[in-house]
Amino acid sequence: MASNQQQGGDLRLKTNQGETYIAATQRPDGSWRKARRVKDGYIPQEEQPKYQNPVQVATSSRGRVVVGMTPRDMKQVTSGPRQPIAAVFKPNAAITPAGTDSEENR
């Protein structure tokens, strides 16, 4: 076997005659799978992309727009998660309010 090619999750070997093989692999129980001869461009079933019908493709490619909202309103809504004001302006603020220490109350 002449050359190695890495495509997907398996090791592919190409012979001098031009045949392509998926190399033998070891199973978790210790036994071995045989090397398999495959055609050029073959993609194993577990590596095939998930099928999407044309309606799903059109729906996913279309923007998520709410009917009746202006683009300015959409920017305000999708600006990201909001943080509490204390976390933004006072990152080192005390956890307990002033005057509630146990020593002051005694």
PDB file of N, CA and C in Angstrom:
ATOM      1  N   MET A   1       0.848  -1.162   0.000  1.00  0.00           N
ATOM      2  CA  MET A   1       0.000   0.000   0.000  1.00  0.00           C
ATOM      3  C   MET A   1       0.895   1.226   0.000  1.00  0.00           C
ATOM      4  N   ALA A   2       0.599   2.167  -0.874  1.00  0.00           N
ATOM      5  CA  ALA A   2       1.547   3.231  -1.139  1.00  0.00           C
ATOM      6  C   ALA A   2       1.356   4.478  -0.301  1.00  0.00           C
ATOM      7  N   SER A   3       0.165   5.035  -0.252  1.00  0.00           N
ATOM      8  CA  SER A   3       0.013   6.333   0.414  1.00  0.00           C
ATOM      9  C   SER A   3      -1.136   6.314   1.404  1.00  0.00           C
ATOM     10  N   ASN A   4      -1.045   7.222   2.389  1.00  0.00           N
ATOM     11  CA  ASN A   4      -2.095   7.379   3.392  1.00  0.00           C
ATOM     12  C   ASN A   4      -2.863   8.652   3.093  1.00  0.00           C
ATOM     13  N   GLN A   5      -4.174   8.626   3.283  1.00  0.00           N
ATOM     14  CA  GLN A   5      -5.009   9.813   3.149  1.00  0.00           C
ATOM     15  C   GLN A   5      -5.928   9.858   4.347  1.00  0.00           C
ATOM     16  N   GLN A   6      -6.132  11.040   4.923  1.00  0.00           N
ATOM     17  CA  GLN A   6      -7.038  11.182   6.057  1.00  0.00           C
ATOM     18  C   GLN A   6      -8.292  11.900   5.575  1.00  0.00           C
ATOM     19  N   GLN A   7      -9.422  11.203   5.539  1.00  0.00           N
ATOM     20  CA  GLN A   7     -10.704  11.770   5.164  1.00  0.00           C
ATOM     21  C   GLN A   7     -11.712  11.331   6.204  1.00  0.00           C
ATOM     22  N   GLY A   8     -12.357  12.277   6.841  1.00  0.00           N
ATOM     23  CA  GLY A   8     -13.340  11.915   7.844  1.00  0.00           C
ATOM     24  C   GLY A   8     -12.681  11.323   9.065  1.00  0.00           C
ATOM     25  N   GLY A   9     -13.309  10.304   9.656  1.00  0.00           N
ATOM     26  CA  GLY A   9     -12.797   9.739  10.881  1.00  0.00           C
ATOM     27  C   GLY A   9     -12.034   8.445  10.708  1.00  0.00           C
ATOM     28  N   ASP A  10     -11.756   8.027   9.477  1.00  0.00           N
ATOM     29  CA  ASP A  10     -11.060   6.761   9.282  1.00  0.00           C
ATOM     30  C   ASP A  10      -9.780   6.977   8.478  1.00  0.00           C
ATOM     31  N   LEU A  11      -8.881   6.002   8.563  1.00  0.00           N
ATOM     32  CA  LEU A  11      -7.616   6.063   7.835  1.00  0.00           C
ATOM     33  C   LEU A  11      -7.813   5.391   6.490  1.00  0.00           C
ATOM     34  N   ARG A  12      -7.518   6.108   5.416  1.00  0.00           N
ATOM     35  CA  ARG A  12      -7.669   5.560   4.072  1.00  0.00           C
ATOM     36  C   ARG A  12      -6.299   5.291   3.485  1.00  0.00           C
ATOM     37  N   LEU A  13      -6.157   4.139   2.873  1.00  0.00           N
ATOM     38  CA  LEU A  13      -4.905   3.739   2.244  1.00  0.00           C
ATOM     39  C   LEU A  13      -5.143   3.566   0.754  1.00  0.00           C
ATOM     40  N   LYS A  14      -4.221   4.079  -0.066  1.00  0.00           N
ATOM     41  CA  LYS A  14      -4.347   3.949  -1.510  1.00  0.00           C
ATOM     42  C   LYS A  14      -3.190   3.092  -2.018  1.00  0.00           C
ATOM     43  N   THR A  15      -3.513   2.055  -2.773  1.00  0.00           N
ATOM     44  CA  THR A  15      -2.486   1.146  -3.284  1.00  0.00           C
ATOM     45  C   THR A  15      -1.854   1.720  -4.543  1.00  0.00           C
ATOM     46  N   ASN A  16      -0.781   1.057  -5.009  1.00  0.00           N
ATOM     47  CA  ASN A  16      -0.129   1.471  -6.255  1.00  0.00           C
ATOM     48  C   ASN A  16      -1.048   1.277  -7.456  1.00  0.00           C
ATOM     49  N   GLN A  17      -2.014   0.374  -7.347  1.00  0.00           N
ATOM     50  CA  GLN A  17      -2.958   0.127  -8.436  1.00  0.00           C
ATOM     51  C   GLN A  17      -4.104   1.136  -8.440  1.00  0.00           C
ATOM     52  N   GLY A  18      -4.183   2.008  -7.435  1.00  0.00           N
ATOM     53  CA  GLY A  18      -5.223   3.029  -7.388  1.00  0.00           C
ATOM     54  C   GLY A  18      -6.434   2.652  -6.559  1.00  0.00           C
ATOM     55  N   GLU A  19      -6.432   1.485  -5.939  1.00  0.00           N
ATOM     56  CA  GLU A  19      -7.558   1.081  -5.103  1.00  0.00           C
ATOM     57  C   GLU A  19      -7.456   1.758  -3.744  1.00  0.00           C
ATOM     58  N   THR A  20      -8.600   2.117  -3.172  1.00  0.00           N
ATOM     59  CA  THR A  20      -8.631   2.768  -1.868  1.00  0.00           C
ATOM     60  C   THR A  20      -9.223   1.803  -0.849  1.00  0.00           C
ATOM     61  N   TYR A  21      -8.572   1.715   0.315  1.00  0.00           N
ATOM     62  CA  TYR A  21      -9.016   0.851   1.401  1.00  0.00           C
ATOM     63  C   TYR A  21      -9.188   1.679   2.669  1.00  0.00           C
ATOM     64  N   ILE A  22     -10.192   1.317   3.474  1.00  0.00           N
ATOM     65  CA  ILE A  22     -10.289   1.828   4.838  1.00  0.00           C
ATOM     66  C   ILE A  22      -9.506   0.839   5.683  1.00  0.00           C
ATOM     67  N   ALA A  23      -8.526   1.329   6.421  1.00  0.00           N
ATOM     68  CA  ALA A  23      -7.610   0.468   7.170  1.00  0.00           C
ATOM     69  C   ALA A  23      -8.355  -0.353   8.219  1.00  0.00           C
ATOM     70  N   ALA A  24      -7.762  -1.483   8.576  1.00  0.00           N
ATOM     71  CA  ALA A  24      -8.313  -2.334   9.632  1.00  0.00           C
ATOM     72  C   ALA A  24      -8.252  -1.588  10.961  1.00  0.00           C
ATOM     73  N   THR A  25      -9.291  -1.760  11.778  1.00  0.00           N
ATOM     74  CA  THR A  25      -9.340  -1.097  13.085  1.00  0.00           C
ATOM     75  C   THR A  25      -9.648  -2.127  14.163  1.00  0.00           C
ATOM     76  N   GLN A  26      -9.279  -1.791  15.387  1.00  0.00           N
ATOM     77  CA  GLN A  26      -9.500  -2.703  16.506  1.00  0.00           C
ATOM     78  C   GLN A  26     -10.762  -2.299  17.256  1.00  0.00           C
ATOM     79  N   ARG A  27     -11.599  -3.278  17.558  1.00  0.00           N
ATOM     80  CA  ARG A  27     -12.824  -3.043  18.319  1.00  0.00           C
ATOM     81  C   ARG A  27     -12.489  -2.914  19.800  1.00  0.00           C
ATOM     82  N   PRO A  28     -13.421  -2.361  20.607  1.00  0.00           N
ATOM     83  CA  PRO A  28     -13.173  -2.243  22.046  1.00  0.00           C
ATOM     84  C   PRO A  28     -12.925  -3.584  22.742  1.00  0.00           C
ATOM     85  N   ASP A  29     -13.501  -4.681  22.208  1.00  0.00           N
ATOM     86  CA  ASP A  29     -13.296  -5.987  22.848  1.00  0.00           C
ATOM     87  C   ASP A  29     -11.972  -6.642  22.446  1.00  0.00           C
ATOM     88  N   GLY A  30     -11.185  -6.001  21.575  1.00  0.00           N
ATOM     89  CA  GLY A  30      -9.876  -6.511  21.195  1.00  0.00           C
ATOM     90  C   GLY A  30      -9.832  -7.190  19.843  1.00  0.00           C
ATOM     91  N   SER A  31     -10.978  -7.536  19.262  1.00  0.00           N
ATOM     92  CA  SER A  31     -10.975  -8.166  17.944  1.00  0.00           C
ATOM     93  C   SER A  31     -10.746  -7.098  16.864  1.00  0.00           C
ATOM     94  N   TRP A  32     -10.414  -7.565  15.654  1.00  0.00           N
ATOM     95  CA  TRP A  32     -10.077  -6.636  14.572  1.00  0.00           C
ATOM     96  C   TRP A  32     -11.128  -6.663  13.472  1.00  0.00           C
ATOM     97  N   ARG A  33     -11.425  -5.489  12.911  1.00  0.00           N
ATOM     98  CA  ARG A  33     -12.258  -5.379  11.715  1.00  0.00           C
ATOM     99  C   ARG A  33     -11.350  -5.518  10.497  1.00  0.00           C
ATOM    100  N   LYS A  34     -11.850  -6.128   9.424  1.00  0.00           N
ATOM    101  CA  LYS A  34     -11.068  -6.268   8.203  1.00  0.00           C
ATOM    102  C   LYS A  34     -10.946  -4.921   7.500  1.00  0.00           C
ATOM    103  N   ALA A  35      -9.887  -4.770   6.713  1.00  0.00           N
ATOM    104  CA  ALA A  35      -9.756  -3.590   5.856  1.00  0.00           C
ATOM    105  C   ALA A  35     -10.826  -3.690   4.768  1.00  0.00           C
ATOM    106  N   ARG A  36     -11.460  -2.570   4.431  1.00  0.00           N
ATOM    107  CA  ARG A  36     -12.536  -2.576   3.441  1.00  0.00           C
ATOM    108  C   ARG A  36     -12.122  -1.786   2.210  1.00  0.00           C
ATOM    109  N   ARG A  37     -12.357  -2.351   1.033  1.00  0.00           N
ATOM    110  CA  ARG A  37     -12.088  -1.628  -0.205  1.00  0.00           C
ATOM    111  C   ARG A  37     -13.297  -0.748  -0.505  1.00  0.00           C
ATOM    112  N   VAL A  38     -13.048   0.531  -0.799  1.00  0.00           N
ATOM    113  CA  VAL A  38     -14.132   1.473  -1.067  1.00  0.00           C
ATOM    114  C   VAL A  38     -13.826   2.251  -2.340  1.00  0.00           C
ATOM    115  N   LYS A  39     -14.855   2.846  -2.921  1.00  0.00           N
ATOM    116  CA  LYS A  39     -14.685   3.687  -4.103  1.00  0.00           C
ATOM    117  C   LYS A  39     -14.170   5.056  -3.679  1.00  0.00           C
ATOM    118  N   ASP A  40     -13.511   5.754  -4.603  1.00  0.00           N
ATOM    119  CA  ASP A  40     -13.045   7.108  -4.315  1.00  0.00           C
ATOM    120  C   ASP A  40     -14.242   8.003  -4.016  1.00  0.00           C
ATOM    121  N   GLY A  41     -14.124   8.817  -2.977  1.00  0.00           N
ATOM    122  CA  GLY A  41     -15.196   9.730  -2.603  1.00  0.00           C
ATOM    123  C   GLY A  41     -16.240   9.123  -1.687  1.00  0.00           C
ATOM    124  N   TYR A  42     -16.081   7.859  -1.292  1.00  0.00           N
ATOM    125  CA  TYR A  42     -17.053   7.203  -0.411  1.00  0.00           C
ATOM    126  C   TYR A  42     -17.036   7.852   0.967  1.00  0.00           C
ATOM    127  N   ILE A  43     -18.229   8.134   1.488  1.00  0.00           N
ATOM    128  CA  ILE A  43     -18.378   8.675   2.838  1.00  0.00           C
ATOM    129  C   ILE A  43     -19.218   7.682   3.628  1.00  0.00           C
ATOM    130  N   PRO A  44     -18.708   7.155   4.759  1.00  0.00           N
ATOM    131  CA  PRO A  44     -19.480   6.187   5.549  1.00  0.00           C
ATOM    132  C   PRO A  44     -20.807   6.780   6.024  1.00  0.00           C
ATOM    133  N   GLN A  45     -21.774   5.912   6.272  1.00  0.00           N
ATOM    134  CA  GLN A  45     -23.120   6.342   6.638  1.00  0.00           C
ATOM    135  C   GLN A  45     -23.131   7.197   7.892  1.00  0.00           C
ATOM    136  N   GLU A  46     -22.315   6.861   8.896  1.00  0.00           N
ATOM    137  CA  GLU A  46     -22.332   7.625  10.144  1.00  0.00           C
ATOM    138  C   GLU A  46     -21.722   9.016   9.982  1.00  0.00           C
ATOM    139  N   GLU A  47     -21.031   9.280   8.869  1.00  0.00           N
ATOM    140  CA  GLU A  47     -20.448  10.596   8.639  1.00  0.00           C
ATOM    141  C   GLU A  47     -21.230  11.415   7.619  1.00  0.00           C
ATOM    142  N   GLN A  48     -22.318  10.862   7.085  1.00  0.00           N
ATOM    143  CA  GLN A  48     -23.152  11.585   6.130  1.00  0.00           C
ATOM    144  C   GLN A  48     -23.845  12.744   6.835  1.00  0.00           C
ATOM    145  N   PRO A  49     -23.969  13.909   6.188  1.00  0.00           N
ATOM    146  CA  PRO A  49     -24.699  15.012   6.815  1.00  0.00           C
ATOM    147  C   PRO A  49     -26.185  14.685   6.917  1.00  0.00           C
ATOM    148  N   LYS A  50     -26.838  15.256   7.917  1.00  0.00           N
ATOM    149  CA  LYS A  50     -28.260  15.007   8.138  1.00  0.00           C
ATOM    150  C   LYS A  50     -29.069  15.615   6.992  1.00  0.00           C
ATOM    151  N   TYR A  51     -30.051  14.869   6.494  1.00  0.00           N
ATOM    152  CA  TYR A  51     -30.886  15.357   5.406  1.00  0.00           C
ATOM    153  C   TYR A  51     -31.827  16.436   5.911  1.00  0.00           C
ATOM    154  N   GLN A  52     -31.929  17.529   5.145  1.00  0.00           N
ATOM    155  CA  GLN A  52     -32.896  18.582   5.429  1.00  0.00           C
ATOM    156  C   GLN A  52     -33.700  18.825   4.164  1.00  0.00           C
ATOM    157  N   ASN A  53     -35.023  18.806   4.287  1.00  0.00           N
ATOM    158  CA  ASN A  53     -35.842  19.062   3.117  1.00  0.00           C
ATOM    159  C   ASN A  53     -35.773  20.548   2.752  1.00  0.00           C
ATOM    160  N   PRO A  54     -36.217  20.936   1.556  1.00  0.00           N
ATOM    161  CA  PRO A  54     -36.091  22.326   1.105  1.00  0.00           C
ATOM    162  C   PRO A  54     -36.783  23.343   2.012  1.00  0.00           C
ATOM    163  N   VAL A  55     -37.877  22.962   2.652  1.00  0.00           N
ATOM    164  CA  VAL A  55     -38.576  23.888   3.549  1.00  0.00           C
ATOM    165  C   VAL A  55     -37.721  24.168   4.782  1.00  0.00           C
ATOM    166  N   GLN A  56     -37.083  23.156   5.342  1.00  0.00           N
ATOM    167  CA  GLN A  56     -36.205  23.359   6.494  1.00  0.00           C
ATOM    168  C   GLN A  56     -35.025  24.255   6.138  1.00  0.00           C
ATOM    169  N   VAL A  57     -34.448  24.056   4.960  1.00  0.00           N
ATOM    170  CA  VAL A  57     -33.313  24.872   4.531  1.00  0.00           C
ATOM    171  C   VAL A  57     -33.745  26.323   4.383  1.00  0.00           C
ATOM    172  N   ALA A  58     -34.911  26.560   3.770  1.00  0.00           N
ATOM    173  CA  ALA A  58     -35.394  27.930   3.587  1.00  0.00           C
ATOM    174  C   ALA A  58     -35.701  28.585   4.925  1.00  0.00           C
ATOM    175  N   THR A  59     -36.270  27.835   5.860  1.00  0.00           N
ATOM    176  CA  THR A  59     -36.606  28.381   7.173  1.00  0.00           C
ATOM    177  C   THR A  59     -35.354  28.720   7.966  1.00  0.00           C
ATOM    178  N   SER A  60     -34.346  27.863   7.925  1.00  0.00           N
ATOM    179  CA  SER A  60     -33.136  28.125   8.702  1.00  0.00           C
ATOM    180  C   SER A  60     -32.299  29.250   8.099  1.00  0.00           C
ATOM    181  N   SER A  61     -32.347  29.422   6.779  1.00  0.00           N
ATOM    182  CA  SER A  61     -31.557  30.487   6.160  1.00  0.00           C
ATOM    183  C   SER A  61     -32.243  31.846   6.283  1.00  0.00           C
ATOM    184  N   ARG A  62     -33.542  31.847   6.493  1.00  0.00           N
ATOM    185  CA  ARG A  62     -34.276  33.104   6.639  1.00  0.00           C
ATOM    186  C   ARG A  62     -33.971  33.699   8.005  1.00  0.00           C
ATOM    187  N   GLY A  63     -33.885  35.012   8.075  1.00  0.00           N
ATOM    188  CA  GLY A  63     -33.600  35.672   9.345  1.00  0.00           C
ATOM    189  C   GLY A  63     -34.749  35.519  10.319  1.00  0.00           C
ATOM    190  N   ARG A  64     -34.456  35.603  11.567  1.00  0.00           N
ATOM    191  CA  ARG A  64     -35.491  35.490  12.595  1.00  0.00           C
ATOM    192  C   ARG A  64     -36.059  36.877  12.850  1.00  0.00           C
ATOM    193  N   VAL A  65     -37.101  37.207  12.118  1.00  0.00           N
ATOM    194  CA  VAL A  65     -37.718  38.520  12.210  1.00  0.00           C
ATOM    195  C   VAL A  65     -39.118  38.364  12.779  1.00  0.00           C
ATOM    196  N   VAL A  66     -39.449  39.203  13.735  1.00  0.00           N
ATOM    197  CA  VAL A  66     -40.782  39.203  14.308  1.00  0.00           C
ATOM    198  C   VAL A  66     -41.634  40.156  13.487  1.00  0.00           C
ATOM    199  N   VAL A  67     -42.817  39.712  13.090  1.00  0.00           N
ATOM    200  CA  VAL A  67     -43.691  40.537  12.274  1.00  0.00           C
ATOM    201  C   VAL A  67     -44.094  41.779  13.057  1.00  0.00           C
ATOM    202  N   GLY A  68     -43.903  42.956  12.460  1.00  0.00           N
ATOM    203  CA  GLY A  68     -44.294  44.210  13.087  1.00  0.00           C
ATOM    204  C   GLY A  68     -43.168  44.921  13.817  1.00  0.00           C
ATOM    205  N   MET A  69     -42.017  44.298  13.985  1.00  0.00           N
ATOM    206  CA  MET A  69     -40.888  44.949  14.658  1.00  0.00           C
ATOM    207  C   MET A  69     -40.007  45.646  13.637  1.00  0.00           C
ATOM    208  N   THR A  70     -39.525  46.817  14.006  1.00  0.00           N
ATOM    209  CA  THR A  70     -38.608  47.540  13.137  1.00  0.00           C
ATOM    210  C   THR A  70     -37.191  47.028  13.383  1.00  0.00           C
ATOM    211  N   PRO A  71     -36.280  47.271  12.452  1.00  0.00           N
ATOM    212  CA  PRO A  71     -34.890  46.848  12.672  1.00  0.00           C
ATOM    213  C   PRO A  71     -34.273  47.472  13.922  1.00  0.00           C
ATOM    214  N   ARG A  72     -34.655  48.696  14.269  1.00  0.00           N
ATOM    215  CA  ARG A  72     -34.122  49.343  15.470  1.00  0.00           C
ATOM    216  C   ARG A  72     -34.576  48.586  16.718  1.00  0.00           C
ATOM    217  N   ASP A  73     -35.841  48.175  16.747  1.00  0.00           N
ATOM    218  CA  ASP A  73     -36.342  47.399  17.884  1.00  0.00           C
ATOM    219  C   ASP A  73     -35.640  46.044  17.980  1.00  0.00           C
ATOM    220  N   MET A  74     -35.357  45.416  16.837  1.00  0.00           N
ATOM    221  CA  MET A  74     -34.675  44.125  16.836  1.00  0.00           C
ATOM    222  C   MET A  74     -33.268  44.249  17.413  1.00  0.00           C
ATOM    223  N   LYS A  75     -32.552  45.351  17.117  1.00  0.00           N
ATOM    224  CA  LYS A  75     -31.212  45.545  17.670  1.00  0.00           C
ATOM    225  C   LYS A  75     -31.268  45.662  19.181  1.00  0.00           C
ATOM    226  N   GLN A  76     -32.291  46.332  19.705  1.00  0.00           N
ATOM    227  CA  GLN A  76     -32.413  46.486  21.150  1.00  0.00           C
ATOM    228  C   GLN A  76     -32.694  45.138  21.815  1.00  0.00           C
ATOM    229  N   VAL A  77     -33.514  44.331  21.193  1.00  0.00           N
ATOM    230  CA  VAL A  77     -33.875  43.034  21.766  1.00  0.00           C
ATOM    231  C   VAL A  77     -32.696  42.066  21.701  1.00  0.00           C
ATOM    232  N   THR A  78     -31.951  42.059  20.605  1.00  0.00           N
ATOM    233  CA  THR A  78     -30.872  41.094  20.416  1.00  0.00           C
ATOM    234  C   THR A  78     -29.508  41.657  20.806  1.00  0.00           C
ATOM    235  N   SER A  79     -29.474  42.635  21.687  1.00  0.00           N
ATOM    236  CA  SER A  79     -28.196  43.228  22.061  1.00  0.00           C
ATOM    237  C   SER A  79     -27.373  42.310  22.956  1.00  0.00           C
ATOM    238  N   GLY A  80     -27.935  41.222  23.418  1.00  0.00           N
ATOM    239  CA  GLY A  80     -27.192  40.275  24.239  1.00  0.00           C
ATOM    240  C   GLY A  80     -27.750  40.209  25.643  1.00  0.00           C
ATOM    241  N   PRO A  81     -27.204  39.330  26.446  1.00  0.00           N
ATOM    242  CA  PRO A  81     -27.704  39.205  27.815  1.00  0.00           C
ATOM    243  C   PRO A  81     -27.361  40.446  28.630  1.00  0.00           C
ATOM    244  N   ARG A  82     -28.282  40.822  29.465  1.00  0.00           N
ATOM    245  CA  ARG A  82     -28.067  41.999  30.304  1.00  0.00           C
ATOM    246  C   ARG A  82     -27.487  41.579  31.639  1.00  0.00           C
ATOM    247  N   GLN A  83     -26.571  42.396  32.143  1.00  0.00           N
ATOM    248  CA  GLN A  83     -25.966  42.124  33.431  1.00  0.00           C
ATOM    249  C   GLN A  83     -26.570  43.050  34.470  1.00  0.00           C
ATOM    250  N   PRO A  84     -26.574  42.646  35.724  1.00  0.00           N
ATOM    251  CA  PRO A  84     -27.059  43.532  36.772  1.00  0.00           C
ATOM    252  C   PRO A  84     -26.205  44.796  36.819  1.00  0.00           C
ATOM    253  N   ILE A  85     -26.828  45.910  37.203  1.00  0.00           N
ATOM    254  CA  ILE A  85     -26.114  47.184  37.243  1.00  0.00           C
ATOM    255  C   ILE A  85     -24.931  47.108  38.201  1.00  0.00           C
ATOM    256  N   ALA A  86     -25.071  46.434  39.321  1.00  0.00           N
ATOM    257  CA  ALA A  86     -23.981  46.330  40.288  1.00  0.00           C
ATOM    258  C   ALA A  86     -22.773  45.629  39.675  1.00  0.00           C
ATOM    259  N   ALA A  87     -23.012  44.655  38.814  1.00  0.00           N
ATOM    260  CA  ALA A  87     -21.902  43.932  38.206  1.00  0.00           C
ATOM    261  C   ALA A  87     -21.205  44.781  37.156  1.00  0.00           C
ATOM    262  N   VAL A  88     -21.921  45.709  36.543  1.00  0.00           N
ATOM    263  CA  VAL A  88     -21.324  46.543  35.509  1.00  0.00           C
ATOM    264  C   VAL A  88     -20.564  47.707  36.119  1.00  0.00           C
ATOM    265  N   PHE A  89     -21.179  48.427  37.047  1.00  0.00           N
ATOM    266  CA  PHE A  89     -20.576  49.645  37.576  1.00  0.00           C
ATOM    267  C   PHE A  89     -19.737  49.418  38.827  1.00  0.00           C
ATOM    268  N   LYS A  90     -20.028  48.378  39.606  1.00  0.00           N
ATOM    269  CA  LYS A  90     -19.304  48.124  40.850  1.00  0.00           C
ATOM    270  C   LYS A  90     -18.869  46.660  40.900  1.00  0.00           C
ATOM    271  N   PRO A  91     -17.844  46.299  40.154  1.00  0.00           N
ATOM    272  CA  PRO A  91     -17.461  44.889  40.146  1.00  0.00           C
ATOM    273  C   PRO A  91     -16.912  44.401  41.478  1.00  0.00           C
ATOM    274  N   ASN A  92     -16.409  45.301  42.339  1.00  0.00           N
ATOM    275  CA  ASN A  92     -15.850  44.900  43.633  1.00  0.00           C
ATOM    276  C   ASN A  92     -16.778  45.278  44.780  1.00  0.00           C
ATOM    277  N   ALA A  93     -18.065  45.367  44.529  1.00  0.00           N
ATOM    278  CA  ALA A  93     -19.016  45.758  45.566  1.00  0.00           C
ATOM    279  C   ALA A  93     -19.091  44.682  46.640  1.00  0.00           C
ATOM    280  N   ALA A  94     -19.368  45.106  47.872  1.00  0.00           N
ATOM    281  CA  ALA A  94     -19.495  44.175  48.991  1.00  0.00           C
ATOM    282  C   ALA A  94     -20.753  43.340  48.829  1.00  0.00           C
ATOM    283  N   ILE A  95     -20.686  42.108  49.276  1.00  0.00           N
ATOM    284  CA  ILE A  95     -21.836  41.218  49.159  1.00  0.00           C
ATOM    285  C   ILE A  95     -22.885  41.567  50.200  1.00  0.00           C
ATOM    286  N   THR A  96     -22.458  41.893  51.413  1.00  0.00           N
ATOM    287  CA  THR A  96     -23.406  42.254  52.466  1.00  0.00           C
ATOM    288  C   THR A  96     -23.502  43.769  52.558  1.00  0.00           C
ATOM    289  N   PRO A  97     -24.680  44.314  52.795  1.00  0.00           N
ATOM    290  CA  PRO A  97     -24.810  45.760  52.916  1.00  0.00           C
ATOM    291  C   PRO A  97     -24.080  46.276  54.152  1.00  0.00           C
ATOM    292  N   ALA A  98     -23.685  47.536  54.116  1.00  0.00           N
ATOM    293  CA  ALA A  98     -22.962  48.139  55.236  1.00  0.00           C
ATOM    294  C   ALA A  98     -23.867  48.214  56.455  1.00  0.00           C
ATOM    295  N   GLY A  99     -23.283  48.025  57.642  1.00  0.00           N
ATOM    296  CA  GLY A  99     -24.037  48.140  58.880  1.00  0.00           C
ATOM    297  C   GLY A  99     -24.689  46.853  59.331  1.00  0.00           C
ATOM    298  N   THR A 100     -24.481  45.760  58.652  1.00  0.00           N
ATOM    299  CA  THR A 100     -25.098  44.497  59.074  1.00  0.00           C
ATOM    300  C   THR A 100     -24.067  43.509  59.585  1.00  0.00           C
ATOM    301  N   ASP A 101     -22.844  43.967  59.873  1.00  0.00           N
ATOM    302  CA  ASP A 101     -21.832  43.060  60.417  1.00  0.00           C
ATOM    303  C   ASP A 101     -22.265  42.577  61.793  1.00  0.00           C
ATOM    304  N   SER A 102     -21.867  41.392  62.145  1.00  0.00           N
ATOM    305  CA  SER A 102     -22.261  40.822  63.435  1.00  0.00           C
ATOM    306  C   SER A 102     -21.628  41.582  64.595  1.00  0.00           C
ATOM    307  N   GLU A 103     -20.457  42.194  64.409  1.00  0.00           N
ATOM    308  CA  GLU A 103     -19.803  42.940  65.480  1.00  0.00           C
ATOM    309  C   GLU A 103     -20.550  44.238  65.785  1.00  0.00           C
ATOM    310  N   GLU A 104     -21.131  44.886  64.774  1.00  0.00           N
ATOM    311  CA  GLU A 104     -21.841  46.146  64.983  1.00  0.00           C
ATOM    312  C   GLU A 104     -23.171  45.921  65.687  1.00  0.00           C
ATOM    313  N   ASN A 105     -23.795  44.774  65.493  1.00  0.00           N
ATOM    314  CA  ASN A 105     -25.101  44.501  66.078  1.00  0.00           C
ATOM    315  C   ASN A 105     -25.003  44.084  67.543  1.00  0.00           C
ATOM    316  N   ARG A 106     -23.834  43.836  68.082  1.00  0.00           N
ATOM    317  CA  ARG A 106     -23.693  43.375  69.464  1.00  0.00           C
ATOM    318  C   ARG A 106     -23.735  44.497  70.430  1.00  0.00           C
TER     319      ARG A 106
END
